mmCIF file of C-alpha atoms in Angstrom:
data_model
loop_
_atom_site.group_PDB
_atom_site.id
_atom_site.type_symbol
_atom_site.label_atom_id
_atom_site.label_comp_id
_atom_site.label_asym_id
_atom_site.label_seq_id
_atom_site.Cartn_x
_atom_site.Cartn_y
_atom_site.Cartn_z
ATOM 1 C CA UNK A 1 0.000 0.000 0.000
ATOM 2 C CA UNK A 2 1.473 3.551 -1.083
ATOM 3 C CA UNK A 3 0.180 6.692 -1.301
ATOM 4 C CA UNK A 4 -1.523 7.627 -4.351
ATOM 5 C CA UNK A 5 0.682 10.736 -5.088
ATOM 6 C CA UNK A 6 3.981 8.796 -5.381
ATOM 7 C CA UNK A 7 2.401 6.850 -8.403
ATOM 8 C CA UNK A 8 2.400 10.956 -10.106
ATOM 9 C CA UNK A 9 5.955 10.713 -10.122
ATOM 10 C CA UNK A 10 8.059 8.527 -12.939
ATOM 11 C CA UNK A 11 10.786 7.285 -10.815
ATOM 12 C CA UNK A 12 8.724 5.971 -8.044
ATOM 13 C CA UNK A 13 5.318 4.614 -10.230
ATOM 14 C CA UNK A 14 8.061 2.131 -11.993
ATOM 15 C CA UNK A 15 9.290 0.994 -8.712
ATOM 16 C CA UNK A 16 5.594 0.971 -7.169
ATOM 17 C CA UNK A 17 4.348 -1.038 -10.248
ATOM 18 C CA UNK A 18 7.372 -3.410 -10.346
ATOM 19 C CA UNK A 19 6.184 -4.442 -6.421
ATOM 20 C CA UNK A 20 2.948 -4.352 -6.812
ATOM 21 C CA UNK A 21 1.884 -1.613 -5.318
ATOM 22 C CA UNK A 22 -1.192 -0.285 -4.661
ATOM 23 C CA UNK A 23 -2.342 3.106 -4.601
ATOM 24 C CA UNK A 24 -4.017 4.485 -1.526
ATOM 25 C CA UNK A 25 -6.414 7.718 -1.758
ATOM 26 C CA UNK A 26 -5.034 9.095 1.784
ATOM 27 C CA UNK A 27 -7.535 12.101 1.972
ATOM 28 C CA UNK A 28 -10.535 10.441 0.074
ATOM 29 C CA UNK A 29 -12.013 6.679 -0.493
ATOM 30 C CA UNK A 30 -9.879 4.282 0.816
ATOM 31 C CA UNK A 31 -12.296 1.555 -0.273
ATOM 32 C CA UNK A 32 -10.871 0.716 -3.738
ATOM 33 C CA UNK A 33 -7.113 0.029 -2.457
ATOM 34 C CA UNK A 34 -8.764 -2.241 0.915
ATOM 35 C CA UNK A 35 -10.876 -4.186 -1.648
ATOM 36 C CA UNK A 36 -7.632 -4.921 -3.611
ATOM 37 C CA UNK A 37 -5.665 -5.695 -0.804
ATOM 38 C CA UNK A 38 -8.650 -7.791 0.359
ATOM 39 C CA UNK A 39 -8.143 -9.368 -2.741
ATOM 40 C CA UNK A 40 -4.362 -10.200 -3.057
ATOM 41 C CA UNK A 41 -4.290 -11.500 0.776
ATOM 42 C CA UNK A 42 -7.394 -14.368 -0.546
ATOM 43 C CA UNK A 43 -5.264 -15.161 -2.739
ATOM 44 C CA UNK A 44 -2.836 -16.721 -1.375
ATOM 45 C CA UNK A 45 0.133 -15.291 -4.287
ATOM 46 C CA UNK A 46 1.326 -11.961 -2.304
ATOM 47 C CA UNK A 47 2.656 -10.310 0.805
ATOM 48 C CA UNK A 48 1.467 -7.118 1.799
ATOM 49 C CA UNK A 49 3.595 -4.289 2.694
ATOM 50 C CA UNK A 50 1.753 -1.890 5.321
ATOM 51 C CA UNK A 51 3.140 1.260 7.339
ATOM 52 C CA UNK A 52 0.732 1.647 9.669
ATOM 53 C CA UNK A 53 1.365 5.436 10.385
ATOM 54 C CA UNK A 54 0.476 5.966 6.601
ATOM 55 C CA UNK A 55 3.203 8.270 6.350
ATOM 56 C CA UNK A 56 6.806 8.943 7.335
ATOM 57 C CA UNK A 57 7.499 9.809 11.097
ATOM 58 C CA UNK A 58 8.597 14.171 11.322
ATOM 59 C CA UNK A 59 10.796 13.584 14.086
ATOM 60 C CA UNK A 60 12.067 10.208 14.091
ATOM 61 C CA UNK A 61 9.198 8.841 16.969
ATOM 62 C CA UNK A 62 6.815 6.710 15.803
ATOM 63 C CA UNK A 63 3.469 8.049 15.317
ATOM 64 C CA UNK A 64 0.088 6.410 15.694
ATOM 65 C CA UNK A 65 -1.102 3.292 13.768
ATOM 66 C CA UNK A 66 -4.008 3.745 11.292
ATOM 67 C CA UNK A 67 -6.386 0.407 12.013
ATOM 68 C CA UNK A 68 -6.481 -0.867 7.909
ATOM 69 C CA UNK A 69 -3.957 -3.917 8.158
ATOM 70 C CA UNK A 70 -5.455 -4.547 11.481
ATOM 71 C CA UNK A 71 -8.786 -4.687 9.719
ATOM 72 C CA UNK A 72 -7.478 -6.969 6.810
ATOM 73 C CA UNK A 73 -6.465 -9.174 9.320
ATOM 74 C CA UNK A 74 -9.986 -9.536 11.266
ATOM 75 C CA UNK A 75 -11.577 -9.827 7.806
ATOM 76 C CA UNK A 76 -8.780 -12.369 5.852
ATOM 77 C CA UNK A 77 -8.074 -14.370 8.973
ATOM 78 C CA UNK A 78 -4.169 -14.135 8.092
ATOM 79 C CA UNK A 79 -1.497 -13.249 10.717
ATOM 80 C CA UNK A 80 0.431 -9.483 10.824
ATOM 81 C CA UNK A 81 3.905 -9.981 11.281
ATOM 82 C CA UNK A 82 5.343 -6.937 13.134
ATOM 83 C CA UNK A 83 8.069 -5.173 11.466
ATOM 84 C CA UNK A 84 10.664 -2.559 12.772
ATOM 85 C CA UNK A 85 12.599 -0.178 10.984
ATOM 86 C CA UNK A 86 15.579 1.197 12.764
ATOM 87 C CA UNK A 87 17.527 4.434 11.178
ATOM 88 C CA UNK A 88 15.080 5.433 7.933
ATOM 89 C CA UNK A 89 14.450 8.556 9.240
ATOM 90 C CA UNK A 90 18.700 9.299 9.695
ATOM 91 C CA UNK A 91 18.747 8.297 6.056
ATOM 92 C CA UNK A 92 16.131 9.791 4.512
ATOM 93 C CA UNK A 93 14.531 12.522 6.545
ATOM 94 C CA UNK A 94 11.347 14.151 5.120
ATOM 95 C CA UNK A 95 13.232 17.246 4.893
ATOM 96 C CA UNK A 96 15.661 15.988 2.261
ATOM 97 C CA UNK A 97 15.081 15.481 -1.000
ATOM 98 C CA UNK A 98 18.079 12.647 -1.080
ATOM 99 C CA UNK A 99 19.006 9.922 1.108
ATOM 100 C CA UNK A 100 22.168 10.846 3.309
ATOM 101 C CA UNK A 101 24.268 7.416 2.883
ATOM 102 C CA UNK A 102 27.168 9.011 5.271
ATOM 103 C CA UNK A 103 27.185 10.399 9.025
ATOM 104 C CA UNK A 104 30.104 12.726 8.415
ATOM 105 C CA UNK A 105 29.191 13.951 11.927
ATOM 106 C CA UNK A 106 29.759 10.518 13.861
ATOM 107 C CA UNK A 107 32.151 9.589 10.800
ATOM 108 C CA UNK A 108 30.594 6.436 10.319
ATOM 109 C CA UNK A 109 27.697 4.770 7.675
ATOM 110 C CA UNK A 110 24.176 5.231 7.822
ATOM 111 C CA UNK A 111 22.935 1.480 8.778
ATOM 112 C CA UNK A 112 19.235 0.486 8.186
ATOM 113 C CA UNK A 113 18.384 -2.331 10.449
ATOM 114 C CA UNK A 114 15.401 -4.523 9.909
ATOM 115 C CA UNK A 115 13.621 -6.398 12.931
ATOM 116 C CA UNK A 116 10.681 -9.058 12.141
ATOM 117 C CA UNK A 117 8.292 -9.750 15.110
ATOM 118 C CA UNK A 118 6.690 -12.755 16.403
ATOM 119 C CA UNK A 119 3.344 -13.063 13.976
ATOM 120 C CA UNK A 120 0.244 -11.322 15.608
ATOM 121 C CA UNK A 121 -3.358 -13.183 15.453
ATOM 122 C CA UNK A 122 -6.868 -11.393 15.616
ATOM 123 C CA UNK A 123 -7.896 -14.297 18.363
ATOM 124 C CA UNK A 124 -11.271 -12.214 18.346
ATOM 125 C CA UNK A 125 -10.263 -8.572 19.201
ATOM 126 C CA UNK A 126 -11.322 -5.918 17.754
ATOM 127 C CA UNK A 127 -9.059 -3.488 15.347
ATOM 128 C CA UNK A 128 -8.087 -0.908 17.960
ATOM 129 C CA UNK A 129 -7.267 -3.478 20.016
ATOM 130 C CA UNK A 130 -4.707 -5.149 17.246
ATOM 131 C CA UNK A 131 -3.581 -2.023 16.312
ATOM 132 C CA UNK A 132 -2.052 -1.233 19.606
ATOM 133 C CA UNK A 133 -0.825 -4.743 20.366
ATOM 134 C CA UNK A 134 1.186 -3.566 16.771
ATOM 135 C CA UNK A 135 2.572 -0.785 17.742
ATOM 136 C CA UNK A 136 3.737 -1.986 21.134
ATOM 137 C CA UNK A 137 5.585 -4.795 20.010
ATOM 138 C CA UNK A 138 7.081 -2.594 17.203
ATOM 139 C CA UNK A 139 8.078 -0.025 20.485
ATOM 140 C CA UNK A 140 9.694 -3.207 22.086
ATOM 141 C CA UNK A 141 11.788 -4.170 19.388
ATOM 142 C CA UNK A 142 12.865 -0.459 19.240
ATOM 143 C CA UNK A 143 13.649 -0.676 22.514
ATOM 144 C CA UNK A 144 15.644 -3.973 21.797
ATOM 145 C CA UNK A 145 19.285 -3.950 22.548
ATOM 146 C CA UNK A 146 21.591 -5.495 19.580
ATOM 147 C CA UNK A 147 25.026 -6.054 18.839
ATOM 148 C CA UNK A 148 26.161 -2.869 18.366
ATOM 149 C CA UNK A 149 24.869 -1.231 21.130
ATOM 150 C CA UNK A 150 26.928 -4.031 23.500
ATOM 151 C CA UNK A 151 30.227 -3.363 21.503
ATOM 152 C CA UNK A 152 29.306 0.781 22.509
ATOM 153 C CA UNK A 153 28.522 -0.362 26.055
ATOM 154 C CA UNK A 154 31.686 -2.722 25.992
ATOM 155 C CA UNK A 155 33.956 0.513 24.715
ATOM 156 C CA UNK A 156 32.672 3.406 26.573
ATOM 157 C CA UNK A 157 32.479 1.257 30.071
ATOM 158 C CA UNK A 158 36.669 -0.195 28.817
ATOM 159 C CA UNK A 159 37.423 3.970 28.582
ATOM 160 C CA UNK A 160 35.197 4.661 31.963
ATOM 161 C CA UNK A 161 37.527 1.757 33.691
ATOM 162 C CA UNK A 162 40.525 3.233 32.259
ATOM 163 C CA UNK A 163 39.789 6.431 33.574
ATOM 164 C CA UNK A 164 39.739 5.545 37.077
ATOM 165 C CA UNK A 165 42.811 3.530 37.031
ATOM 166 C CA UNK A 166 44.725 6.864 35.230
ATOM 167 C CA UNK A 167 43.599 8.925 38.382
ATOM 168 C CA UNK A 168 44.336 6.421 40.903
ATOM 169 C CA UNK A 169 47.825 5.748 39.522
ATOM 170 C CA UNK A 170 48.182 9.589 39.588
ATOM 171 C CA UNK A 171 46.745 10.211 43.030
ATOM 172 C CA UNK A 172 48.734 7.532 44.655
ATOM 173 C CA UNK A 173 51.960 8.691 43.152
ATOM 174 C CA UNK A 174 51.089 12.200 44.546
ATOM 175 C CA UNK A 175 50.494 11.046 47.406
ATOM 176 C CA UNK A 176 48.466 8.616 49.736
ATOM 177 C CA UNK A 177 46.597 11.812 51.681
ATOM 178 C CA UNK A 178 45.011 12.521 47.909
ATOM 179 C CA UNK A 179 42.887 9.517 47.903
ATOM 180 C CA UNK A 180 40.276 10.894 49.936
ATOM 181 C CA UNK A 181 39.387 12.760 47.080
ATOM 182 C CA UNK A 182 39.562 9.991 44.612
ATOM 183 C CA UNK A 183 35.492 9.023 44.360
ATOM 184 C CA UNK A 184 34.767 12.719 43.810
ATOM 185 C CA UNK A 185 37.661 13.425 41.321
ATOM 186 C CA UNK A 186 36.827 9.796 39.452
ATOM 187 C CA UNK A 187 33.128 10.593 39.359
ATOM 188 C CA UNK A 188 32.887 13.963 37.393
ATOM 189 C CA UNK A 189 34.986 12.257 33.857
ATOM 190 C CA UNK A 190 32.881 8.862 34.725
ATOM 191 C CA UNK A 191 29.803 10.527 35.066
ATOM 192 C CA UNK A 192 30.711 12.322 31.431
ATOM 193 C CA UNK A 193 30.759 9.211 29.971
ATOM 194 C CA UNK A 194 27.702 7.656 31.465
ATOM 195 C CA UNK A 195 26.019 10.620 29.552
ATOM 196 C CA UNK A 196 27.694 10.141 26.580
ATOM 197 C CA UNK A 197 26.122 6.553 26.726
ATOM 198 C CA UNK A 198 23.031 6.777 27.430
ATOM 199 C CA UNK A 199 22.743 9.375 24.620
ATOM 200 C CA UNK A 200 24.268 7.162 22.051
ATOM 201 C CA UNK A 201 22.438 4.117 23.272
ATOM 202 C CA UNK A 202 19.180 5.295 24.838
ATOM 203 C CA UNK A 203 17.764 2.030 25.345
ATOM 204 C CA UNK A 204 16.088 0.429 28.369
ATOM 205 C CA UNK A 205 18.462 -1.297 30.459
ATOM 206 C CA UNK A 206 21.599 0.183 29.542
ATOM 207 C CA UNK A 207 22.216 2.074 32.811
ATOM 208 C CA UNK A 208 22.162 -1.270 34.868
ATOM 209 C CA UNK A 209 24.210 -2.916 32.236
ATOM 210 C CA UNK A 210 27.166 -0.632 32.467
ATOM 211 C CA UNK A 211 27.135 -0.295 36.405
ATOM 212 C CA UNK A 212 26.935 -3.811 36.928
ATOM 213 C CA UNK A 213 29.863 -3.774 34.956
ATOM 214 C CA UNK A 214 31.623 -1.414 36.798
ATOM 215 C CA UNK A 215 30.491 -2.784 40.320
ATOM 216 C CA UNK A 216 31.982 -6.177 39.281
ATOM 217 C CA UNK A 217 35.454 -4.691 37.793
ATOM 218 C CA UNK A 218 35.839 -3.095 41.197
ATOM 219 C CA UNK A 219 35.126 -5.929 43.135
ATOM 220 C CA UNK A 220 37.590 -7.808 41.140
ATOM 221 C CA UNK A 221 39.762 -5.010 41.735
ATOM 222 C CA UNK A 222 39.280 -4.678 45.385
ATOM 223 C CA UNK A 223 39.625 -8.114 46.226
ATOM 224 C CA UNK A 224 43.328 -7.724 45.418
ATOM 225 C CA UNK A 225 43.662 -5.035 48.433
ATOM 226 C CA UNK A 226 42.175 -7.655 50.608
ATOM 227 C CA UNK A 227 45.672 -9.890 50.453
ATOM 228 C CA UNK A 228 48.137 -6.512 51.756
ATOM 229 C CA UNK A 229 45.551 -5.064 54.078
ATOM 230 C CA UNK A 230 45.002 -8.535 55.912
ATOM 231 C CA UNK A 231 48.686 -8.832 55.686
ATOM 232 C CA UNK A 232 49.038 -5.592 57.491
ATOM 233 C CA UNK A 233 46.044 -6.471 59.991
ATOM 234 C CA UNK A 234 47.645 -9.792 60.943
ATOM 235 C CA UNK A 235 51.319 -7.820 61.116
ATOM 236 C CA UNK A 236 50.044 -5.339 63.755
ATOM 237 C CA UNK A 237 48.276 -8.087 65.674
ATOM 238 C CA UNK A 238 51.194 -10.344 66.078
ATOM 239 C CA UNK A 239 53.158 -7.225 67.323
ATOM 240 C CA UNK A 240 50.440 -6.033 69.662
ATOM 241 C CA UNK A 241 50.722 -9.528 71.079
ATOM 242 C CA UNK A 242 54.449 -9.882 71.330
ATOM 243 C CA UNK A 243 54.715 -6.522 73.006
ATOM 244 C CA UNK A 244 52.300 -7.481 75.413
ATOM 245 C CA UNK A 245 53.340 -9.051 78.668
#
């Protein structure tokens, strides 16, 4: 299903035509293109294509679901597999009248990634009802951590580690009194990066991620001032007792 206005233009008609589009009246009778969807879905011979916000998101959010496919579904008896569509709108804002294929300010690709959802069944709702169950599982999938948001976890919580062990080395050559200030001085560069993080990846779950990271790399860490300190402890109690009568 496409608008009805892209089929105006040479380029896209071709395309359109090629995939078997169908053109879709978006301010007047959507009857003609639902019939004809109705159709092709009996048939058994094609996969339709739907964006349920019939039209590309301004700001990069999604927008709310239109009920059609939901109502294809209800009518056809055939399944809606959820689909989500991760960085269309960095590639090809409605703004721009070309695709951007380069992020010259991150200095990196544009990627388009492509999630497919668990298959959704009417089971006797109603079209509202599908509709949201849609765009909720769509929002969960968005909200889906992947590969390379674990590498940028991985990275930024390696440089937040490395950070700490620059100021401690520094500190403690300065001079053991400095320490006290270590948590504050460690906290203001750490707390930088958390930001930078959570802006870059702002997923659910990301926060706990990298500070159970953290919490278990200075564990590790501390457990290897256990060995000196007890060391010490047990020194000073075996003088203690030697110098008492």
């Amino acid at each position: 299903l496409a608008a009805d206005r892209l089929f105006e233009r040479r380029i896209y008609r071709r395309t359109l035509i090629k995939l078997g589009g169908i053109p879709v009246h978006r301010t007047g009778n959507t009857a003609p293109a639902m019939k004809r969807a109705y159709e092709c879905l009996l048939s058994g011979d094609y996969n339709l294509l739907v964006h349920p916000e019939g039209t590309r998101t301004r700001n990069g959010n999604l927008s709310q679901f239109k009920s059609g496919a939901a109502k294809l579904s209800i009518e056809t008896g055939i399944k809606i597999v959820p689909v989500c569509i991760n960085g269309a709108y960095e590639i090809f804002p409605p703004h721009r009248k070309l695709p951007k294929l380069f992020d010259w300010k991150n200095f990196r690709k544009c990627t388009l990634q492509i999630q497919f959802g668990k298959p959704i069944s009417h089971s006797g709702r109603t079209a509202e009802e599908i509709t949201e169950d849609i765009r909720c599982r769509i929002l969960e999938m968005k909200q889906k951590l992947n590969a390379k948001d674990f590498i940028l976890i991985g990275v930024l919580t390696a440089l937040m580690w490395i950070i700490c062990m620059i100021i401690s080395t520094i500190m403690s050559v300065v001079g053991p009194v400095t320490n006290v200030f270590y948590p504050a001085v460690v906290a203001i560069p750490n707390g930088i990066v958390m930001m930078l993080l959570l802006a870059k990846v702002p997923k659910k779950g990301v926060f706990t991620i990298c500070s159970a990271i953290q919490a278990i790399l200075f564990l590790l860490v501390g457990a290897f001032w256990f060995i000196p300190i007890g060391l010490v402890i047990g020194g000073i109690v075996m003088l203690v007792r030697k110098l008492m009568p």
